[in-house]
CSV table of C-alpha atoms in Angstrom, one decimal:
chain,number,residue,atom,x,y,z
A,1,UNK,CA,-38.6,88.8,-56.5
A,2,UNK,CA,-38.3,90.6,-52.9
A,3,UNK,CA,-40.0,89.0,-50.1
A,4,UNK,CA,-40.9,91.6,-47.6
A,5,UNK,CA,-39.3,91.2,-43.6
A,6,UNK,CA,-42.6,90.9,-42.1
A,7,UNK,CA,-43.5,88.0,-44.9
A,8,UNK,CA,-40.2,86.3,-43.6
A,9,UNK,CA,-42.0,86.6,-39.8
A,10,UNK,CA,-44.6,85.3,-40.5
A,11,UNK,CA,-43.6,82.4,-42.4
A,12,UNK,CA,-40.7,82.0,-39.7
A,13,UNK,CA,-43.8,81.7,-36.8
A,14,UNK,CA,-45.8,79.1,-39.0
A,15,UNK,CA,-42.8,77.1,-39.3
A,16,UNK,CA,-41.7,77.3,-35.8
A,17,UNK,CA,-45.4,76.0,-34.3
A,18,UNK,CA,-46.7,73.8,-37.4
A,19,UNK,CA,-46.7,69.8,-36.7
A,20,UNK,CA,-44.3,67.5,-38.9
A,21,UNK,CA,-45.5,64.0,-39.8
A,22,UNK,CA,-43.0,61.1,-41.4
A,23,UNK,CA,-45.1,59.3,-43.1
A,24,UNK,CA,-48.3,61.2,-43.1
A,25,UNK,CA,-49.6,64.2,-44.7
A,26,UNK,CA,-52.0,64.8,-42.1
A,27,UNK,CA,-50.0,64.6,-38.5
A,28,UNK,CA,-52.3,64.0,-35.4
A,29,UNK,CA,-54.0,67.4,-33.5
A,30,UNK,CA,-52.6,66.0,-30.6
A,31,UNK,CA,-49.0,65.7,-32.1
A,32,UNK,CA,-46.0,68.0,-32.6
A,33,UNK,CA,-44.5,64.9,-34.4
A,34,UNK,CA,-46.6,62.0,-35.8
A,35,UNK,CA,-44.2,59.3,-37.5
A,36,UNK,CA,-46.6,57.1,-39.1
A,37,UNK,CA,-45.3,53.7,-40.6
A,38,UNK,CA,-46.0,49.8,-40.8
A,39,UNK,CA,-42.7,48.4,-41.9
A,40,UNK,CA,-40.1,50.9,-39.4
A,41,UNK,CA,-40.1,51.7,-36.1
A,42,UNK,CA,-39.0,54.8,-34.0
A,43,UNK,CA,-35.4,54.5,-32.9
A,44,UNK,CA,-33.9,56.1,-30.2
A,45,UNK,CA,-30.3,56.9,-28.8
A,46,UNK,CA,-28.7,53.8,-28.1
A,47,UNK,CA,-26.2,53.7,-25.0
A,48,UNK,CA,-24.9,51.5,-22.1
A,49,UNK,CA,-25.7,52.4,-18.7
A,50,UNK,CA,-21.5,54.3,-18.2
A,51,UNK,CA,-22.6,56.7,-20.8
A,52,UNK,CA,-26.0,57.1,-20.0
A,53,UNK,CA,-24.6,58.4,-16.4
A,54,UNK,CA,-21.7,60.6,-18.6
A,55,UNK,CA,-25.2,62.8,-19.9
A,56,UNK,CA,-24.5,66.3,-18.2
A,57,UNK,CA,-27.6,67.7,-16.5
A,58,UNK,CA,-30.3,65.5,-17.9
A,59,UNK,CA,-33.7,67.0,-19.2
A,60,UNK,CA,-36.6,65.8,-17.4
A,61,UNK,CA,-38.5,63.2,-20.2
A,62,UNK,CA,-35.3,62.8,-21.6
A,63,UNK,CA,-35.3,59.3,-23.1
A,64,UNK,CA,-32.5,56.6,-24.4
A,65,UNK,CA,-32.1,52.6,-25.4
A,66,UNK,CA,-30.4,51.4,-22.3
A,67,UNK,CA,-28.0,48.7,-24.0
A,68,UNK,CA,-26.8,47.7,-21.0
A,69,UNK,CA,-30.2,46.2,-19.4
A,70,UNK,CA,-31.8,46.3,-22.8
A,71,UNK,CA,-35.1,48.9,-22.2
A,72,UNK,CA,-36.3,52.0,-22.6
A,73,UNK,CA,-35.3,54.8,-20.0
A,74,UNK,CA,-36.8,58.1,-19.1
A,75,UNK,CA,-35.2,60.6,-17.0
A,76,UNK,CA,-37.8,61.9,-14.0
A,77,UNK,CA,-35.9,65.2,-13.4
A,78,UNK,CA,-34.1,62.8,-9.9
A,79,UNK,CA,-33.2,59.8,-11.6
A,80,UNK,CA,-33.8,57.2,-14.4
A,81,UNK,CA,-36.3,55.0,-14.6
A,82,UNK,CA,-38.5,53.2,-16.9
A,83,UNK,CA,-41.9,52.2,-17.4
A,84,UNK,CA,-43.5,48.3,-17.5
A,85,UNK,CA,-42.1,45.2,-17.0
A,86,UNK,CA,-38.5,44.0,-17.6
A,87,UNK,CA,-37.2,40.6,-18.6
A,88,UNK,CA,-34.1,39.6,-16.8
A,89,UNK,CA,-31.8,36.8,-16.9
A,90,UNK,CA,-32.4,34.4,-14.6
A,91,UNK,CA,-28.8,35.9,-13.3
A,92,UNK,CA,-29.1,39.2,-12.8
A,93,UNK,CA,-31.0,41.7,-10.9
A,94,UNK,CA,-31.8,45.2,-11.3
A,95,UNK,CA,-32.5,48.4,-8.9
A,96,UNK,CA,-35.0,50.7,-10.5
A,97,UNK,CA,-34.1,53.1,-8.0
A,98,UNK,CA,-30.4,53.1,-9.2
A,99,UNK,CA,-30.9,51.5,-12.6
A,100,UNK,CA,-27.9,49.6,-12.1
A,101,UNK,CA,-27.8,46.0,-13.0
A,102,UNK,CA,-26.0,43.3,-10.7
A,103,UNK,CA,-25.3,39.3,-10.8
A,104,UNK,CA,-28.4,37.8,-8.8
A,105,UNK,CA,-25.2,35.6,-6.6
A,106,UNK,CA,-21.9,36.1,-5.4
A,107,UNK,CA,-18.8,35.2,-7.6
A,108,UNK,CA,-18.1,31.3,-6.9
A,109,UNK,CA,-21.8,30.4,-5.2
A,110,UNK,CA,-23.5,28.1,-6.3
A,111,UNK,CA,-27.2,29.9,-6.0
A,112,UNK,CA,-28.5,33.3,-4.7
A,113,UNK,CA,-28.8,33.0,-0.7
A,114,UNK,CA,-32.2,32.3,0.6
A,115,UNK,CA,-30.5,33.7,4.0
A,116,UNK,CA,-27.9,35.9,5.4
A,117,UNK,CA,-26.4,32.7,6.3
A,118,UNK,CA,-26.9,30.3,3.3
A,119,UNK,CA,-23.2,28.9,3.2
A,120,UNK,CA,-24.3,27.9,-0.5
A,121,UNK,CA,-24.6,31.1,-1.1
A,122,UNK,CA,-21.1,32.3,0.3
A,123,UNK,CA,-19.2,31.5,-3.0
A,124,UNK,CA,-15.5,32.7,-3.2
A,125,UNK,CA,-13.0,34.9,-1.1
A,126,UNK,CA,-11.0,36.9,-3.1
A,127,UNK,CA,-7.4,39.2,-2.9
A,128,UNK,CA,-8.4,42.4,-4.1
A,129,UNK,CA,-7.0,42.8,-7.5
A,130,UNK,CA,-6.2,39.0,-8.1
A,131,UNK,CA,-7.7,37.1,-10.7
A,132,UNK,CA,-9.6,33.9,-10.2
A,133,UNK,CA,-6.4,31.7,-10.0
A,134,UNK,CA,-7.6,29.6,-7.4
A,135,UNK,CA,-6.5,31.5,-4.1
A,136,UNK,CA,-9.6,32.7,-3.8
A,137,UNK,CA,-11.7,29.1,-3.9
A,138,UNK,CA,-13.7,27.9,-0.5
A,139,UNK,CA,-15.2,24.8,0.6
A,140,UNK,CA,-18.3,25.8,2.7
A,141,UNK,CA,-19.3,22.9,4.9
A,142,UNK,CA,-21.9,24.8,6.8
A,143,UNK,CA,-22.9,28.5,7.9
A,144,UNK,CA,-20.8,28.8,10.4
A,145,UNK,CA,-17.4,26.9,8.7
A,146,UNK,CA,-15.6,27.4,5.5
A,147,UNK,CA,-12.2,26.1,4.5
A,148,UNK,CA,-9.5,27.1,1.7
A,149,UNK,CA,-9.4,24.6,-0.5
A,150,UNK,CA,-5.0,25.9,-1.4
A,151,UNK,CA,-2.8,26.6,1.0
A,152,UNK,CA,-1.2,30.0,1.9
A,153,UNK,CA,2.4,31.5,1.7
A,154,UNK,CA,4.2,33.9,3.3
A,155,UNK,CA,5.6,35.6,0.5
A,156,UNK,CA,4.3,38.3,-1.6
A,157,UNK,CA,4.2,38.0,-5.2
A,158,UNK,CA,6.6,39.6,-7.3
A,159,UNK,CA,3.9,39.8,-10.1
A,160,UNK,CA,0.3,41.0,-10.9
A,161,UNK,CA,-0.6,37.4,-12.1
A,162,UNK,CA,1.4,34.7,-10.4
A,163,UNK,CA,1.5,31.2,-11.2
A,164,UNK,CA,0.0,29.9,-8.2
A,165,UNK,CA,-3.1,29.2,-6.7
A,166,UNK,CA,-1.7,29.9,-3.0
A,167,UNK,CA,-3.4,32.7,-0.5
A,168,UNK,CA,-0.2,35.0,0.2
A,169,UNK,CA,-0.4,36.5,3.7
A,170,UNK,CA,-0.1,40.0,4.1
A,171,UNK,CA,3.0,39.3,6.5
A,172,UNK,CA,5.1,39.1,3.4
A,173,UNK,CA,4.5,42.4,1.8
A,174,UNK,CA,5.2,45.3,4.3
A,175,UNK,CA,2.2,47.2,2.8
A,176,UNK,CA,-0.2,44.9,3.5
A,177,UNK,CA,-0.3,43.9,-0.4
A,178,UNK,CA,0.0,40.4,-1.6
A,179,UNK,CA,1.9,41.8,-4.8
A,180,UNK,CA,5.5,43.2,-4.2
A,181,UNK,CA,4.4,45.9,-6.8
A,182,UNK,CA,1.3,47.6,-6.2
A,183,UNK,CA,-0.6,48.2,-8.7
A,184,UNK,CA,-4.0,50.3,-9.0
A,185,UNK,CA,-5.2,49.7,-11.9
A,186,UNK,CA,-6.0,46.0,-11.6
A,187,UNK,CA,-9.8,45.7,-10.9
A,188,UNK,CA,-10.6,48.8,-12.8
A,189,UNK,CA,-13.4,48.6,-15.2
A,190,UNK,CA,-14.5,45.6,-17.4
A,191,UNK,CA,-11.3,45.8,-19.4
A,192,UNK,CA,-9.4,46.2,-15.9
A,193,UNK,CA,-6.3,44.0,-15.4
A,194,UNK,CA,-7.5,40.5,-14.0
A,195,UNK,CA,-11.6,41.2,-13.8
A,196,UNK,CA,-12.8,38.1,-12.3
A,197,UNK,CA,-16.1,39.3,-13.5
A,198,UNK,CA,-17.5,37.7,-16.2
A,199,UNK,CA,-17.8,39.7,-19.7
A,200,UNK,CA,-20.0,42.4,-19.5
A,201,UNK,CA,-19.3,42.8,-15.5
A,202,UNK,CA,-16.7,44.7,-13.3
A,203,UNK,CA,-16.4,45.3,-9.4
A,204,UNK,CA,-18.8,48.1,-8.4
A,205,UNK,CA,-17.3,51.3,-7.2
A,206,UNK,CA,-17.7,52.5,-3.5
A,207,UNK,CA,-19.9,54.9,-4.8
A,208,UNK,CA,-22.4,52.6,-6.4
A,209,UNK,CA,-22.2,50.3,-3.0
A,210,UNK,CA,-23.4,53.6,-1.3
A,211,UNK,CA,-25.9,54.7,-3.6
A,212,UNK,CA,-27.0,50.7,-3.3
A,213,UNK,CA,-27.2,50.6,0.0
A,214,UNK,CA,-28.7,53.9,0.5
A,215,UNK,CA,-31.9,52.4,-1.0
A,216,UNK,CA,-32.5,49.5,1.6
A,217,UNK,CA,-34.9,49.3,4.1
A,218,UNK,CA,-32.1,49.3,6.7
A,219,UNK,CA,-28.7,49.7,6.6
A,220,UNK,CA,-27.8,46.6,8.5
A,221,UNK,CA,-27.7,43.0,7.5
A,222,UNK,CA,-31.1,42.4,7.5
A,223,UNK,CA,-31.3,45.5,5.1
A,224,UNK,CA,-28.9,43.4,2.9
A,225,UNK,CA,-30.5,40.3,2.3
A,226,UNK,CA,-33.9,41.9,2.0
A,227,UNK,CA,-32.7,44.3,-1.0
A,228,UNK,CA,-32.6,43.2,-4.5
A,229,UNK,CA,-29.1,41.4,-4.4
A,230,UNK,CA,-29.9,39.7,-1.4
A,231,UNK,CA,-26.7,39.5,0.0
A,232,UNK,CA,-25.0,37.2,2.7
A,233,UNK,CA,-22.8,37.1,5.5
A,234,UNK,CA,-19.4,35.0,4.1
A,235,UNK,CA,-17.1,36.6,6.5
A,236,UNK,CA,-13.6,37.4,5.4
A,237,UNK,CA,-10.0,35.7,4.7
A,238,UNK,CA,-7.5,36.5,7.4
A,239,UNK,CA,-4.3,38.2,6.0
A,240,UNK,CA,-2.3,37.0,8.8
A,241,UNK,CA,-1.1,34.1,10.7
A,242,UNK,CA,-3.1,31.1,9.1
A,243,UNK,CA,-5.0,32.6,6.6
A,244,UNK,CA,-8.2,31.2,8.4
A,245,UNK,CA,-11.7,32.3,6.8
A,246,UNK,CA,-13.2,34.3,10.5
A,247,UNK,CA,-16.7,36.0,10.9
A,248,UNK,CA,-18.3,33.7,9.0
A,249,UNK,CA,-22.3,34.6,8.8
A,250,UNK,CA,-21.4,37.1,10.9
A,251,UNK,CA,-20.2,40.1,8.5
A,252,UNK,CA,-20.0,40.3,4.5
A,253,UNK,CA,-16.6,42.1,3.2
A,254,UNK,CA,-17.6,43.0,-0.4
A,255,UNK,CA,-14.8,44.6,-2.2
A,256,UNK,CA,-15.1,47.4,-4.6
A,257,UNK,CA,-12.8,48.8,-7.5
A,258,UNK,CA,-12.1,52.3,-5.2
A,259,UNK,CA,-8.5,52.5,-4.3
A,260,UNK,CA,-6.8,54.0,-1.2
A,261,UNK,CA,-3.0,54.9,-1.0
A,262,UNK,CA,-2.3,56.0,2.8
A,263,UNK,CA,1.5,57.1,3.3
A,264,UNK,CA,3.0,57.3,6.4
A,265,UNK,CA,6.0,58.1,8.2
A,266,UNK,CA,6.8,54.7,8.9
A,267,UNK,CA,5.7,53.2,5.1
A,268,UNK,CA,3.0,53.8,2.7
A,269,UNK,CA,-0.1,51.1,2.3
A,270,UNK,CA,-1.9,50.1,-0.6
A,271,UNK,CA,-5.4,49.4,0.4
A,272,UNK,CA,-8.8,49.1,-1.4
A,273,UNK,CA,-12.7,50.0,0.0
A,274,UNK,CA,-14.8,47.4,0.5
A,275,UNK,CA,-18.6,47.5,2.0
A,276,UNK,CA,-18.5,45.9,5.7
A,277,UNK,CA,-22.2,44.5,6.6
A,278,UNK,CA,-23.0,42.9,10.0
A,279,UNK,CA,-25.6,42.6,12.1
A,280,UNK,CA,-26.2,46.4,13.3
A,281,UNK,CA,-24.8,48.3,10.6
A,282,UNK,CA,-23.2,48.9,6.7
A,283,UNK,CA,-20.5,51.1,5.6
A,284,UNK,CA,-17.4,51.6,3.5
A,285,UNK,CA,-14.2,50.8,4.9
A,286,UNK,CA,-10.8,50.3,3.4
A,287,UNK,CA,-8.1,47.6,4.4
A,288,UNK,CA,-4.9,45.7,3.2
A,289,UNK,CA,-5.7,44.5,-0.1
A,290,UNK,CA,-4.0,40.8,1.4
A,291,UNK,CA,-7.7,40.2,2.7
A,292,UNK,CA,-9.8,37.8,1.3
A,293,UNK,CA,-13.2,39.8,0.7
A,294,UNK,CA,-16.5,38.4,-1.6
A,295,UNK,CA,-17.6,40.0,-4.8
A,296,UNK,CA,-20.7,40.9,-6.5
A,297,UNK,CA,-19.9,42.3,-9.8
A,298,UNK,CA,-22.0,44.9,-11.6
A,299,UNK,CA,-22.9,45.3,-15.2
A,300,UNK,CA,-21.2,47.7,-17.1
């Protein structure tokens, strides 16, 4: 039997503009696609929030399963977002401008700050790229005093995960490392060589502390604590002389995952970004990854 061309047409143009229905025989007027059922539900793409962000050039109404914060998303044609209420763990807190999830508290505090200078709120004071071997542990008597609970040492580590709890001083390493070896790769991602994060978390990137910070009300500390993460002023770890804890509720060092390798005539220096808050302003800064800097981690 021949069909003729102009049969094919128009049975190509009723087909390309009809309405399918799953489940129904008679789909809704108002519906290109009316899946009708009462014992199975529509799934959609299921992803974390990484390879949600891998999507090339996302299509405005573009929609996924976010695994990592467990909702629907929708891209707006500028960003993701979603629509209604979301659950959260008492632990975490999310930025529906960023749609990034984040622990609620610093790593080694005790609650989330109900001030730039809750000392309860301070928690830990960590090496960039060392686990949580004890080095990085702080007693916080008050806002304005915190004292390491190990002492320090004045030799670098010949290792990425020495067996010792000690702060090592940057005045043993000559580039400002407290591991002979440098290595970059130590904080990288949730599977990253000693993530002090717990499962499911890693240290943010620069870049997400910018995009983060980018969405306060002002970028100072003020800004800080009045964002979701509400973060505090703990100071930093000296990397020299004593190893004394300075600055404290005075400036916030939070580290990030970035990396920076500066070489020099006189040496090269493995340092790391971290996002410097005080009083007047925030920004990204990098320095010798011998400081002891907080942490917030980020879920993955």
């Amino acid at each position: 039997m021949k069909i003729k061309f102009t049969t094919l047409v128009l049975l190509w143009s009723a087909l390309s503009f009809a309405q399918v229905g799953i489940g129904t025989t008679s789909p809704n007027a108002s519906a290109i696609l009316d899946l009708t059922s009462t014992t199975k539900g529509f799934l959609p793409p299921r992803m974390t929030t990484s390879e949600r962000d891998a999507i090339t050039n996302p299509e405005t109404g573009l929609t996924i399963y976010n695994t990592t914060v467990n909702f629907i998303q929708f891209y707006n044609g500028t960003q993701w977002t979603y629509s209604g209420t979301i659950t959260l763990s008492p632990t975490d807190v999310y930025n529906p401008t960023t749609g990034k999830l984040w622990m609620a508290r610093n790593l080694g505090a005790t609650q989330i700050a109900t001030s730039s200078t809750d000392h309860l709120a301070y928690g830990s004071l960590f090496q960039w790229g060392r686990a949580a071997d004890g080095h990085q542990l702080i007693t916080w008597t008050s806002a304005t005093e915190g004292t390491g609970i190990n002492g320090t040492t004045n030799s670098a580590f010949d290792t990425n995960n020495p067996i010792s709890n000690l702060f090592s001083l940057s005045s043993g390493s000559s580039s400002g490392d407290w591991c002979i070896s440098s290595n970059n790769d130590l904080w990288q991602g949730v599977n990253g060589i000693n993530n002090p994060c717990p499962n499911g978390y890693r240290i943010p990137t620069l870049a997400e502390w910018e995009a983060e910070k980018a969405t306060w009300t002002s970028q100072n500390a003020a800004g800080a604590f009045a964002s979701q993460l509400k973060l505090p002023l703990p100071g930093y770890r000296d990397n020299y002389a004593s190893g004394q804890v300075l600055e404290e509720s005075i400036s916030g060092q939070y580290w990030s995952s970035s990396i920076e390798v500066i070489t020099i005539p006189g040496g090269t220096y493995y340092q790391s970004y971290y996002l410097a808050i005080n009083e007047s302003n925030v920004y990204g800064n990098s320095f010798y990854r011998a400081v002891g800097g907080s942490i917030r981690c980020i879920k993955n």
